[in-house]
Amino acid sequence: MDTFVIEGGARLSGRLQVDGSKNAALPLMAASLLADEELVLRNIPDLSDVRSMKALLGQLGVDQVEAQDGSWKTQVGDPTLCHAQYDVVSTMRASICVLGPLVARRHYARVSMPGGCAFGHRPIDLHLRGLEALGARIRLENGDIIAEADRLKGGTIFMGGPFGSTVTGTANIMSAAVLAEGTTVIESAACEPEIVDLANLLKAMGANIEGAGSPRLVIEGVDSLSGADHSVMPDRIVAGTWAVAAAATNGEIVLDRFPWDSLLAMVDVLKQVGVRVERLDDGPECAREATVRITSERHLRPAVITTQPHPGFPTDLQAQFMTLLCLAEGNSVITEKIYPERFMHVAELARMGGLFTRQGPTVVVQGVKSLIGAPVMASDLRASACLVIAGLAAQGTTTINRVYHLDRGYVRMEERLAQLGASIRRVSNTPASSAAKTNDSAPEIEILTPPTSSAKLVKSDR
Ligand code: EPZ
């Protein structure tokens, strides 16, 4: 398993383009099951979760080509393959996004129940209730969900759960309803930008969807969907992670393809904390994408953050902001409303000198002068990102084990950060022979960061 070794203290500076969005790409890729013709997706990020989805779609008869221009082209080859097996589904919860398209297009689906998650219970009851409302017959068999339907029929579905709506649940039901007979109304739908991106693809394929981005979706079913050519939106959580890394290291960076209108809640908190966020392009204020400069003058003010469904503050940036607020002058309060147990990172940050008081879903973060480097353990994707940011800002050396968590959601994170002047290197502890079995972990690459910001990649021969 790979480890990151980080020497803290470097102020991040330089320019980076934000990669394509993992949480948009995964349901977009699942929509390939709906197309009767070739589907082309562009700007898909090179992540282990994306590779898992490609493997899963291969199990489901989707032929795939990686084109020279970086686009991913698919064509359904064998529509009789309808079993999403445990070996892939257990590695990635978002595999559940194939359920709706399969039962809508092939009238049968066998999808393994997704496994547990490091930060709490993540049910799929809303997914299943939504499909039943469209006429699917659902049963559980040996840990698999079996869904069958002659042809789905439109209906009215309430997608709100005790913690708000579900993004992948909304994606699943929307992707099923586009081929249902008649009209479907989804109340309390997720409003996340990734849902808008998926709706844009489905409409390009011939679907009839109104209200994407609002809590009420109205879908007129059609008989079939054509192919399309669609580019994945930039990743708002990756963009937010880079912004926090710059802020925590007293840095100044420029981000291209920053998904401005998807991050208004985060930008608002950054400004409250005293981080300068400037748009360098002259696009409209509501532009989907912008070029943005993030500058921090170290004196950070405390903040009160409560995670909410979009357009509220995203739960996927909660851990990263906890690291930043460790360095604020005063006490901050973070309340996690989506996943009340999503605090695996607190104990690890405490090992680096962070001071916390937790009461259920709320953590009080006491500002400290600085964090101190230490060996820490990654536990889930965003908790791992927060530990990387802590290592960048800390005094001394931080080693982060099990960075395969990061490879799920960040494209070659160590290279991106080295490009901004960070002193970070990946050390592979996995013997080359078995490396291929674990998420294709990268070969040993030592990143030497000379005083200038251009990082030099050398393949160490140890
Ligand atoms: C999406 O997960 C994201 N993943 C998550 O990002 C993100 O944290 C989450 O939305 C919330 O914004 C993808 O899009 C692939 P949920 P999703 O757990 O839609 C409750 C990351 O780091 N719920 O379904 O799968 C559930 O308990 C990942 O990139 C039900 O009650 O999120 C939770 O509290 C982590 N019943 C809330 O809804 C259901 O059937 C969020 O939903 C489904 C969900």
Short mmCIF file of C-alpha atoms and ligand atoms in Angstrom, two decimals:
data_model
loop_
_atom_site.label_atom_id
_atom_site.label_comp_id
_atom_site.label_asym_id
_atom_site.label_seq_id
_atom_site.Cartn_x
_atom_site.Cartn_y
_atom_site.Cartn_z
CA MET A 1 0.00 0.00 0.00
CA ASP A 2 1.31 3.45 -0.93
CA THR A 3 2.32 6.14 1.54
CA PHE A 4 2.67 9.89 1.14
CA VAL A 5 5.64 11.58 2.79
CA ILE A 6 5.12 15.32 3.19
CA GLU A 7 7.57 17.97 4.42
CA GLY A 8 5.36 20.78 5.72
CA GLY A 9 5.85 24.51 5.48
CA ALA A 10 5.95 25.24 1.74
CA ARG A 11 3.58 28.02 0.69
CA LEU A 12 1.63 26.71 -2.31
CA SER A 13 1.93 28.85 -5.40
CA GLY A 14 1.32 28.35 -9.11
CA ARG A 15 -1.51 27.43 -11.43
CA LEU A 16 -3.60 24.27 -11.83
CA GLN A 17 -6.55 23.14 -13.92
CA VAL A 18 -9.32 21.40 -12.00
CA ASP A 19 -9.88 17.80 -13.16
CA GLY A 20 -13.23 16.35 -14.22
CA SER A 21 -15.70 15.47 -11.49
CA LYS A 22 -15.72 11.93 -10.04
CA ASN A 23 -19.25 12.31 -8.68
CA ALA A 24 -20.53 13.53 -12.02
CA ALA A 25 -18.58 11.01 -14.10
CA LEU A 26 -19.80 7.86 -12.34
CA PRO A 27 -23.57 8.28 -13.02
CA LEU A 28 -22.75 9.68 -16.49
CA MET A 29 -20.81 6.48 -17.25
CA ALA A 30 -23.69 4.35 -15.96
CA ALA A 31 -25.96 6.12 -18.46
CA SER A 32 -24.03 4.33 -21.23
CA LEU A 33 -26.31 1.37 -20.43
CA LEU A 34 -29.27 3.41 -21.74
CA ALA A 35 -27.86 4.35 -25.15
CA ASP A 36 -28.77 2.53 -28.35
CA GLU A 37 -25.84 4.16 -30.14
CA GLU A 38 -22.27 5.23 -29.36
CA LEU A 39 -21.87 7.46 -26.32
CA VAL A 40 -18.82 9.74 -26.02
CA LEU A 41 -17.76 11.20 -22.67
CA ARG A 42 -14.88 13.69 -22.33
CA ASN A 43 -12.89 15.03 -19.37
CA ILE A 44 -13.40 11.83 -17.38
CA PRO A 45 -10.85 11.89 -14.53
CA ASP A 46 -8.24 9.11 -14.31
CA LEU A 47 -9.25 7.73 -10.90
CA SER A 48 -9.49 4.27 -9.37
CA ASP A 49 -13.25 4.69 -8.90
CA VAL A 50 -13.57 5.47 -12.61
CA ARG A 51 -11.53 2.36 -13.44
CA SER A 52 -13.86 0.36 -11.18
CA MET A 53 -16.90 1.71 -13.05
CA LYS A 54 -15.29 0.80 -16.38
CA ALA A 55 -14.70 -2.75 -15.11
CA LEU A 56 -18.28 -2.95 -13.90
CA LEU A 57 -19.69 -1.74 -17.23
CA GLY A 58 -17.49 -4.28 -18.99
CA GLN A 59 -19.16 -6.99 -16.84
CA LEU A 60 -22.48 -5.58 -18.10
CA GLY A 61 -21.67 -5.89 -21.79
CA VAL A 62 -20.58 -2.32 -22.52
CA ASP A 63 -17.75 -2.20 -25.07
CA GLN A 64 -15.35 0.70 -24.39
CA VAL A 65 -12.63 2.53 -26.32
CA GLU A 66 -10.19 5.10 -24.90
CA ALA A 67 -9.71 7.42 -27.88
CA GLN A 68 -6.49 9.27 -28.69
CA ASP A 69 -8.09 12.61 -27.74
CA GLY A 70 -8.75 11.29 -24.20
CA SER A 71 -12.45 10.74 -24.74
CA TRP A 72 -14.14 7.53 -23.61
CA LYS A 73 -16.41 5.92 -26.24
CA THR A 74 -18.93 3.21 -25.47
CA GLN A 75 -21.34 1.00 -27.37
CA VAL A 76 -23.57 -1.65 -25.80
CA GLY A 77 -22.22 -4.99 -27.08
CA ASP A 78 -24.04 -7.66 -25.07
CA PRO A 79 -27.31 -6.48 -23.47
CA THR A 80 -27.92 -9.87 -21.88
CA LEU A 81 -25.29 -9.31 -19.16
CA CYS A 82 -27.19 -7.88 -16.20
CA HIS A 83 -25.26 -8.98 -13.09
CA ALA A 84 -23.16 -6.33 -11.30
CA GLN A 85 -21.02 -8.59 -9.15
CA TYR A 86 -19.90 -8.20 -5.56
CA ASP A 87 -16.16 -8.06 -6.38
CA VAL A 88 -16.55 -4.63 -8.03
CA VAL A 89 -19.64 -3.29 -6.27
CA SER A 90 -18.05 -3.93 -2.86
CA THR A 91 -15.19 -1.55 -3.73
CA MET A 92 -17.39 1.35 -4.76
CA ARG A 93 -20.82 2.35 -3.45
CA ALA A 94 -21.58 4.38 -6.59
CA SER A 95 -21.86 1.07 -8.48
CA ILE A 96 -25.50 1.25 -7.39
CA CYS A 97 -25.94 3.82 -10.21
CA VAL A 98 -26.20 0.99 -12.75
CA LEU A 99 -29.38 -0.36 -11.15
CA GLY A 100 -31.82 2.18 -12.60
CA PRO A 101 -30.46 2.13 -16.17
CA LEU A 102 -30.31 -1.69 -16.21
CA VAL A 103 -33.90 -2.26 -15.11
CA ALA A 104 -35.16 0.55 -17.39
CA ARG A 105 -33.34 -0.64 -20.53
CA ARG A 106 -33.00 -4.40 -20.00
CA HIS A 107 -35.98 -4.96 -17.69
CA TYR A 108 -33.79 -7.00 -15.33
CA ALA A 109 -30.90 -6.21 -13.01
CA ARG A 110 -28.92 -8.15 -10.43
CA VAL A 111 -26.75 -5.76 -8.42
CA SER A 112 -24.84 -6.69 -5.28
CA MET A 113 -25.85 -4.70 -2.20
CA PRO A 114 -23.16 -2.03 -1.63
CA GLY A 115 -20.91 -2.61 1.38
CA GLY A 116 -20.48 -0.44 4.44
CA CYS A 117 -18.74 2.91 4.60
CA ALA A 118 -16.10 4.29 6.95
CA PHE A 119 -18.20 7.26 7.98
CA GLY A 120 -21.53 5.72 8.78
CA HIS A 121 -24.65 4.01 7.59
CA ARG A 122 -25.46 4.66 3.94
CA PRO A 123 -28.73 2.92 3.10
CA ILE A 124 -30.26 2.59 -0.37
CA ASP A 125 -33.90 2.38 0.69
CA LEU A 126 -34.78 5.53 -1.29
CA HIS A 127 -33.27 4.03 -4.45
CA LEU A 128 -35.35 0.87 -4.10
CA ARG A 129 -38.57 2.66 -3.11
CA GLY A 130 -38.14 4.94 -6.12
CA LEU A 131 -37.82 2.02 -8.53
CA GLU A 132 -40.80 0.28 -6.97
CA ALA A 133 -42.82 3.48 -7.50
CA LEU A 134 -41.98 3.09 -11.20
CA GLY A 135 -43.33 -0.46 -11.19
CA ALA A 136 -40.15 -2.46 -10.67
CA ARG A 137 -40.42 -5.66 -8.65
CA ILE A 138 -37.54 -5.71 -6.14
CA ARG A 139 -36.26 -8.63 -4.06
CA LEU A 140 -33.05 -9.52 -2.22
CA GLU A 141 -31.30 -12.81 -3.00
CA ASN A 142 -27.93 -13.90 -1.54
CA GLY A 143 -26.85 -10.30 -0.96
CA ASP A 144 -27.95 -9.17 -4.40
CA ILE A 145 -30.75 -6.80 -5.35
CA ILE A 146 -32.91 -8.31 -8.10
CA ALA A 147 -35.02 -5.74 -9.96
CA GLU A 148 -37.44 -6.70 -12.75
CA ALA A 149 -40.01 -4.81 -14.79
CA ASP A 150 -41.78 -5.31 -18.11
CA ARG A 151 -41.68 -1.59 -18.86
CA LEU A 152 -41.39 0.96 -16.08
CA LYS A 153 -44.38 3.24 -15.67
CA GLY A 154 -44.13 6.90 -14.65
CA GLY A 155 -45.18 7.83 -11.13
CA THR A 156 -44.68 10.38 -8.34
CA ILE A 157 -41.74 9.69 -6.06
CA PHE A 158 -40.59 11.39 -2.85
CA MET A 159 -36.79 11.14 -2.61
CA GLY A 160 -36.30 12.92 0.72
CA GLY A 161 -34.70 10.94 3.53
CA PRO A 162 -34.00 11.81 7.18
CA PHE A 163 -30.78 13.59 6.10
CA GLY A 164 -32.11 15.28 3.01
CA SER A 165 -32.13 13.84 -0.49
CA THR A 166 -29.71 11.36 -2.01
CA VAL A 167 -27.56 12.30 -4.99
CA THR A 168 -26.97 8.82 -6.37
CA GLY A 169 -30.57 7.92 -5.54
CA THR A 170 -31.83 10.83 -7.62
CA ALA A 171 -29.42 9.88 -10.41
CA ASN A 172 -30.65 6.29 -10.33
CA ILE A 173 -34.35 7.14 -10.48
CA MET A 174 -33.92 9.90 -13.07
CA SER A 175 -31.93 7.53 -15.28
CA ALA A 176 -34.71 4.93 -14.99
CA ALA A 177 -37.63 7.31 -15.46
CA VAL A 178 -36.37 8.64 -18.81
CA LEU A 179 -37.40 5.31 -20.44
CA ALA A 180 -40.56 4.77 -18.35
CA GLU A 181 -43.99 5.01 -19.96
CA GLY A 182 -45.62 8.32 -19.07
CA THR A 183 -44.73 11.10 -16.67
CA THR A 184 -42.57 10.84 -13.56
CA VAL A 185 -42.40 13.51 -10.88
CA ILE A 186 -39.50 13.30 -8.41
CA GLU A 187 -40.18 15.41 -5.33
CA SER A 188 -37.33 16.36 -2.97
CA ALA A 189 -34.82 15.44 -5.68
CA ALA A 190 -31.13 16.18 -5.04
CA CYS A 191 -30.15 19.60 -6.44
CA GLU A 192 -26.41 18.90 -6.67
CA PRO A 193 -24.60 20.11 -9.83
CA GLU A 194 -23.77 16.49 -10.65
CA ILE A 195 -27.50 15.86 -11.13
CA VAL A 196 -27.67 18.82 -13.53
CA ASP A 197 -24.72 17.40 -15.46
CA LEU A 198 -26.43 14.01 -15.73
CA ALA A 199 -29.72 15.60 -16.81
CA ASN A 200 -27.82 17.53 -19.50
CA LEU A 201 -26.37 14.28 -20.85
CA LEU A 202 -29.73 12.48 -20.78
CA LYS A 203 -31.40 15.39 -22.60
CA ALA A 204 -28.64 15.30 -25.20
CA MET A 205 -29.52 11.60 -25.64
CA GLY A 206 -33.16 12.53 -26.26
CA ALA A 207 -34.67 12.45 -22.78
CA ASN A 208 -37.34 14.91 -21.68
CA ILE A 209 -36.42 16.33 -18.24
CA GLU A 210 -37.55 19.57 -16.58
CA GLY A 211 -36.36 21.02 -13.27
CA ALA A 212 -32.80 19.64 -13.00
CA GLY A 213 -31.07 21.44 -10.13
CA SER A 214 -34.37 22.05 -8.36
CA PRO A 215 -36.08 19.79 -5.80
CA ARG A 216 -38.81 18.90 -8.36
CA LEU A 217 -37.96 16.93 -11.50
CA VAL A 218 -40.61 16.23 -14.15
CA ILE A 219 -39.68 13.55 -16.68
CA GLU A 220 -41.69 12.54 -19.75
CA GLY A 221 -40.59 9.01 -20.66
CA VAL A 222 -39.44 8.23 -24.20
CA ASP A 223 -39.15 4.91 -26.03
CA SER A 224 -35.39 5.01 -26.64
CA LEU A 225 -32.29 7.15 -26.27
CA SER A 226 -29.62 7.91 -28.86
CA GLY A 227 -25.91 8.41 -28.26
CA ALA A 228 -24.38 11.80 -27.38
CA ASP A 229 -21.04 13.58 -26.92
CA HIS A 230 -20.73 15.15 -23.47
CA SER A 231 -17.94 16.69 -21.39
CA VAL A 232 -17.90 16.02 -17.62
CA MET A 233 -18.13 19.08 -15.38
CA PRO A 234 -15.07 20.06 -13.29
CA ASP A 235 -14.85 18.52 -9.82
CA ARG A 236 -16.12 21.01 -7.25
CA ILE A 237 -14.73 19.02 -4.31
CA VAL A 238 -11.26 18.78 -5.87
CA ALA A 239 -11.40 22.54 -6.60
CA GLY A 240 -12.39 23.18 -2.99
CA THR A 241 -9.60 20.94 -1.74
CA TRP A 242 -6.94 22.87 -3.68
CA ALA A 243 -8.41 26.18 -2.44
CA VAL A 244 -8.18 25.02 1.19
CA ALA A 245 -4.64 23.72 0.66
CA ALA A 246 -3.59 27.16 -0.60
CA ALA A 247 -5.35 28.87 2.30
CA ALA A 248 -3.81 26.55 4.92
CA THR A 249 -0.26 27.12 3.62
CA ASN A 250 -0.54 30.89 3.40
CA GLY A 251 -0.23 30.48 -0.35
CA GLU A 252 -1.46 32.01 -3.56
CA ILE A 253 -2.68 29.82 -6.44
CA VAL A 254 -4.73 30.23 -9.62
CA LEU A 255 -7.26 27.56 -10.55
CA ASP A 256 -8.60 27.13 -14.08
CA ARG A 257 -12.03 25.53 -14.70
CA PHE A 258 -13.06 26.40 -11.13
CA PRO A 259 -16.79 25.48 -10.92
CA TRP A 260 -17.79 28.86 -9.52
CA ASP A 261 -21.59 28.53 -9.31
CA SER A 262 -21.28 25.09 -7.69
CA LEU A 263 -19.12 26.37 -4.82
CA LEU A 264 -20.80 29.57 -3.69
CA ALA A 265 -21.32 28.22 -0.14
CA MET A 266 -17.65 27.27 0.15
CA VAL A 267 -16.43 30.57 -1.30
CA ASP A 268 -18.62 32.36 1.24
CA VAL A 269 -16.93 30.54 4.14
CA LEU A 270 -13.44 31.11 2.72
CA LYS A 271 -14.17 34.85 2.62
CA GLN A 272 -15.54 34.79 6.19
CA VAL A 273 -12.29 33.11 7.30
CA GLY A 274 -10.26 35.86 5.62
CA VAL A 275 -9.10 34.10 2.46
CA ARG A 276 -9.14 36.23 -0.70
CA VAL A 277 -11.07 34.63 -3.61
CA GLU A 278 -10.88 36.61 -6.85
CA ARG A 279 -12.27 35.82 -10.28
CA LEU A 280 -9.71 36.58 -12.96
CA ASP A 281 -12.00 36.00 -15.93
CA ASP A 282 -14.71 38.39 -17.01
CA GLY A 283 -17.46 35.79 -17.29
CA PRO A 284 -20.97 36.35 -15.92
CA GLU A 285 -21.29 36.21 -12.14
CA CYS A 286 -23.27 32.95 -12.40
CA ALA A 287 -20.74 31.35 -14.72
CA ARG A 288 -20.46 27.59 -14.39
CA GLU A 289 -16.68 27.83 -14.66
CA ALA A 290 -14.16 30.56 -13.90
CA THR A 291 -10.46 31.25 -13.42
CA VAL A 292 -9.96 32.03 -9.75
CA ARG A 293 -7.08 33.22 -7.59
CA ILE A 294 -6.98 32.07 -3.96
CA THR A 295 -4.75 34.07 -1.60
CA SER A 296 -4.26 33.66 2.13
CA GLU A 297 -2.50 36.09 4.46
CA ARG A 298 -2.35 33.48 7.26
CA HIS A 299 -4.44 35.44 9.81
CA LEU A 300 -7.50 33.19 9.60
CA ARG A 301 -10.72 33.95 11.40
CA PRO A 302 -12.85 31.18 12.97
CA ALA A 303 -16.13 30.14 11.34
CA VAL A 304 -19.36 28.23 11.97
CA ILE A 305 -20.06 25.56 9.34
CA THR A 306 -23.08 23.28 8.99
CA THR A 307 -23.09 20.80 6.12
CA GLN A 308 -26.29 20.74 4.05
CA PRO A 309 -27.56 19.33 0.77
CA HIS A 310 -26.70 21.59 -2.21
CA PRO A 311 -26.65 24.59 -2.40
CA GLY A 312 -25.61 24.39 1.26
CA PHE A 313 -22.06 23.74 2.45
CA PRO A 314 -20.93 20.37 0.99
CA THR A 315 -20.25 17.52 3.40
CA ASP A 316 -17.38 16.46 1.12
CA LEU A 317 -15.45 19.60 2.11
CA GLN A 318 -16.12 19.32 5.85
CA ALA A 319 -12.90 17.50 6.71
CA GLN A 320 -10.72 19.81 4.61
CA PHE A 321 -12.19 22.87 6.32
CA MET A 322 -11.64 21.30 9.71
CA THR A 323 -7.92 21.30 8.97
CA LEU A 324 -8.06 24.94 7.88
CA LEU A 325 -9.98 25.98 10.99
CA CYS A 326 -7.34 24.31 13.19
CA LEU A 327 -5.16 27.25 12.12
CA ALA A 328 -7.75 29.99 12.76
CA GLU A 329 -7.39 32.50 15.59
CA GLY A 330 -10.25 31.35 17.82
CA ASN A 331 -12.79 28.57 18.15
CA SER A 332 -14.87 27.30 15.21
CA VAL A 333 -17.93 25.04 15.18
CA ILE A 334 -18.58 22.36 12.55
CA THR A 335 -21.91 20.48 12.46
CA GLU A 336 -22.29 17.49 10.12
CA LYS A 337 -25.92 17.15 9.07
CA ILE A 338 -25.52 14.65 6.22
CA TYR A 339 -23.33 12.00 7.87
CA PRO A 340 -23.31 12.61 11.65
CA GLU A 341 -20.45 10.10 12.08
CA ARG A 342 -18.19 11.62 9.41
CA PHE A 343 -15.40 12.52 11.83
CA MET A 344 -12.83 9.75 11.29
CA HIS A 345 -10.28 12.51 10.60
CA VAL A 346 -10.63 14.16 14.04
CA ALA A 347 -8.48 11.62 15.91
CA GLU A 348 -5.78 11.77 13.22
CA LEU A 349 -5.76 15.59 13.23
CA ALA A 350 -5.48 15.44 17.02
CA ARG A 351 -2.28 13.42 16.56
CA MET A 352 -0.96 16.45 14.68
CA GLY A 353 -1.83 18.85 17.48
CA GLY A 354 -5.42 19.75 16.59
CA LEU A 355 -7.70 20.49 19.57
CA PHE A 356 -11.31 19.30 19.33
CA THR A 357 -14.41 18.84 21.43
CA ARG A 358 -17.10 16.65 19.92
CA GLN A 359 -20.72 16.54 20.93
CA GLY A 360 -22.55 14.14 18.58
CA PRO A 361 -22.70 15.67 15.08
CA THR A 362 -20.95 18.85 16.24
CA VAL A 363 -17.23 19.47 16.72
CA VAL A 364 -15.69 22.57 18.29
CA VAL A 365 -12.31 23.26 16.65
CA GLN A 366 -9.92 25.25 18.85
CA GLY A 367 -7.43 27.24 16.79
CA VAL A 368 -3.75 26.42 17.40
CA LYS A 369 -0.55 28.21 16.39
CA SER A 370 0.52 25.37 14.14
CA LEU A 371 0.09 21.67 13.49
CA ILE A 372 2.97 19.24 13.96
CA GLY A 373 3.84 16.56 11.41
CA ALA A 374 3.20 12.93 12.44
CA PRO A 375 2.49 9.49 11.00
CA VAL A 376 -1.28 9.32 10.36
CA MET A 377 -3.72 6.89 8.79
CA ALA A 378 -6.09 7.64 5.91
CA SER A 379 -9.59 6.30 6.49
CA ASP A 380 -11.85 7.59 3.72
CA LEU A 381 -11.43 9.77 0.67
CA ARG A 382 -12.07 13.23 2.09
CA ALA A 383 -10.60 12.48 5.54
CA SER A 384 -7.40 11.53 3.70
CA ALA A 385 -7.45 14.83 1.79
CA CYS A 386 -7.73 16.75 5.05
CA LEU A 387 -4.66 14.93 6.40
CA VAL A 388 -2.67 15.85 3.28
CA ILE A 389 -3.59 19.51 3.79
CA ALA A 390 -2.61 19.22 7.46
CA GLY A 391 0.75 17.76 6.44
CA LEU A 392 1.34 20.60 3.97
CA ALA A 393 0.66 23.20 6.68
CA ALA A 394 2.38 21.39 9.58
CA GLN A 395 5.89 21.83 10.91
CA GLY A 396 7.99 18.76 10.14
CA THR A 397 7.28 15.50 8.36
CA THR A 398 3.91 13.78 7.95
CA THR A 399 3.47 10.28 6.57
CA ILE A 400 0.03 9.20 5.43
CA ASN A 401 -0.62 5.49 4.99
CA ARG A 402 -3.24 3.82 2.79
CA VAL A 403 -3.32 6.59 0.20
CA TYR A 404 -5.36 4.31 -2.06
CA HIS A 405 -8.27 6.18 -0.48
CA LEU A 406 -7.00 9.35 -2.17
CA ASP A 407 -6.49 7.67 -5.53
CA ARG A 408 -10.26 7.11 -5.62
CA GLY A 409 -11.00 10.83 -5.92
CA TYR A 410 -7.82 12.76 -6.74
CA VAL A 411 -5.86 12.36 -9.98
CA ARG A 412 -2.18 11.82 -9.01
CA MET A 413 -2.59 14.13 -6.03
CA GLU A 414 1.11 14.23 -5.22
CA GLU A 415 1.94 15.48 -8.74
CA ARG A 416 -0.73 18.16 -8.66
CA LEU A 417 0.48 19.44 -5.28
CA ALA A 418 4.15 19.25 -6.30
CA GLN A 419 3.21 21.39 -9.30
CA LEU A 420 2.21 24.02 -6.72
CA GLY A 421 5.50 23.72 -4.86
CA ALA A 422 4.56 21.19 -2.17
CA SER A 423 7.23 18.85 -0.84
CA ILE A 424 5.39 15.55 -1.21
CA ARG A 425 6.38 12.12 -2.49
CA ARG A 426 4.61 8.80 -2.95
CA VAL A 427 6.38 5.74 -1.59
CA SER A 428 4.98 2.42 -2.75
CA ASN A 429 5.28 -0.26 -0.08
CA THR A 430 3.59 -2.83 -2.27
CA PRO A 431 5.87 -5.29 -4.10
CA ALA A 432 5.56 -4.62 -7.85
CA SER A 433 4.07 -8.10 -8.43
CA SER A 434 0.95 -7.47 -6.41
CA ALA A 435 0.75 -3.72 -7.09
CA ALA A 436 -1.45 -4.37 -10.10
CA LYS A 437 -4.03 -6.08 -7.88
CA THR A 438 -4.52 -3.06 -5.67
CA ASN A 439 -6.09 -0.32 -7.72
CA ASP A 440 -3.12 -0.25 -10.08
CA SER A 441 -1.10 1.65 -7.48
CA ALA A 442 1.46 3.86 -9.16
CA PRO A 443 5.07 2.58 -9.39
CA GLU A 444 7.53 4.16 -6.98
CA ILE A 445 7.90 7.76 -8.05
CA GLU A 446 10.01 10.17 -6.02
CA ILE A 447 9.08 13.78 -6.57
CA LEU A 448 12.05 16.08 -6.01
CA THR A 449 10.87 19.61 -5.45
CA PRO A 450 13.67 22.07 -6.23
CA PRO A 451 13.31 25.64 -4.88
CA THR A 452 11.57 26.62 -8.13
CA SER A 453 7.96 25.52 -8.49
CA SER A 454 8.60 23.16 -11.41
CA ALA A 455 8.65 19.67 -9.95
CA LYS A 456 10.90 17.02 -11.51
CA LEU A 457 9.59 13.49 -11.60
CA VAL A 458 12.23 10.78 -11.32
CA LYS A 459 11.50 7.08 -11.10
CA SER A 460 13.53 5.89 -8.17
CA ASP A 461 15.32 2.62 -8.75
CA ARG A 462 15.06 1.28 -5.18
C1 EPZ B 1 -23.08 11.38 -2.97
O1 EPZ B 1 -23.25 10.14 -2.34
C2 EPZ B 1 -21.58 11.54 -3.16
N1 EPZ B 1 -21.07 10.40 -3.92
C3 EPZ B 1 -20.89 11.58 -1.80
O2 EPZ B 1 -19.52 11.88 -2.05
C4 EPZ B 1 -21.49 12.73 -0.98
O3 EPZ B 1 -20.88 12.75 0.29
C5 EPZ B 1 -23.00 12.50 -0.85
O4 EPZ B 1 -23.59 12.44 -2.14
C6 EPZ B 1 -23.68 13.63 -0.09
O5 EPZ B 1 -23.48 14.83 -0.77
C7 EPZ B 1 -21.31 10.31 -5.23
O6 EPZ B 1 -21.97 11.15 -5.81
C8 EPZ B 1 -20.71 9.14 -5.95
P1 EPZ B 1 -26.02 9.08 0.12
P2 EPZ B 1 -24.69 9.48 -2.22
O7 EPZ B 1 -25.19 8.48 1.17
O8 EPZ B 1 -25.69 10.10 -3.11
C9 EPZ B 1 -29.24 9.22 3.18
C10 EPZ B 1 -17.19 11.56 -1.94
O9 EPZ B 1 -16.41 11.77 -1.00
N2 EPZ B 1 -29.87 8.19 2.32
O10 EPZ B 1 -26.87 8.22 -0.73
O11 EPZ B 1 -24.51 8.02 -2.37
C11 EPZ B 1 -27.87 8.78 3.64
O12 EPZ B 1 -27.97 8.10 4.88
C12 EPZ B 1 -18.53 10.90 -1.67
O13 EPZ B 1 -16.98 11.89 -3.12
C13 EPZ B 1 -30.97 7.48 2.77
O14 EPZ B 1 -31.46 7.72 3.87
O15 EPZ B 1 -25.04 9.88 -0.76
C14 EPZ B 1 -27.11 10.07 3.77
O16 EPZ B 1 -27.32 10.63 5.03
C15 EPZ B 1 -18.67 10.45 -0.23
N3 EPZ B 1 -31.52 6.52 1.97
C16 EPZ B 1 -27.73 10.99 2.75
O17 EPZ B 1 -29.01 10.40 2.42
C17 EPZ B 1 -31.02 6.25 0.72
O18 EPZ B 1 -31.58 5.38 0.01
C18 EPZ B 1 -26.80 11.13 1.53
O19 EPZ B 1 -27.03 10.17 0.68
C19 EPZ B 1 -29.89 6.98 0.28
C20 EPZ B 1 -29.35 7.95 1.09
#
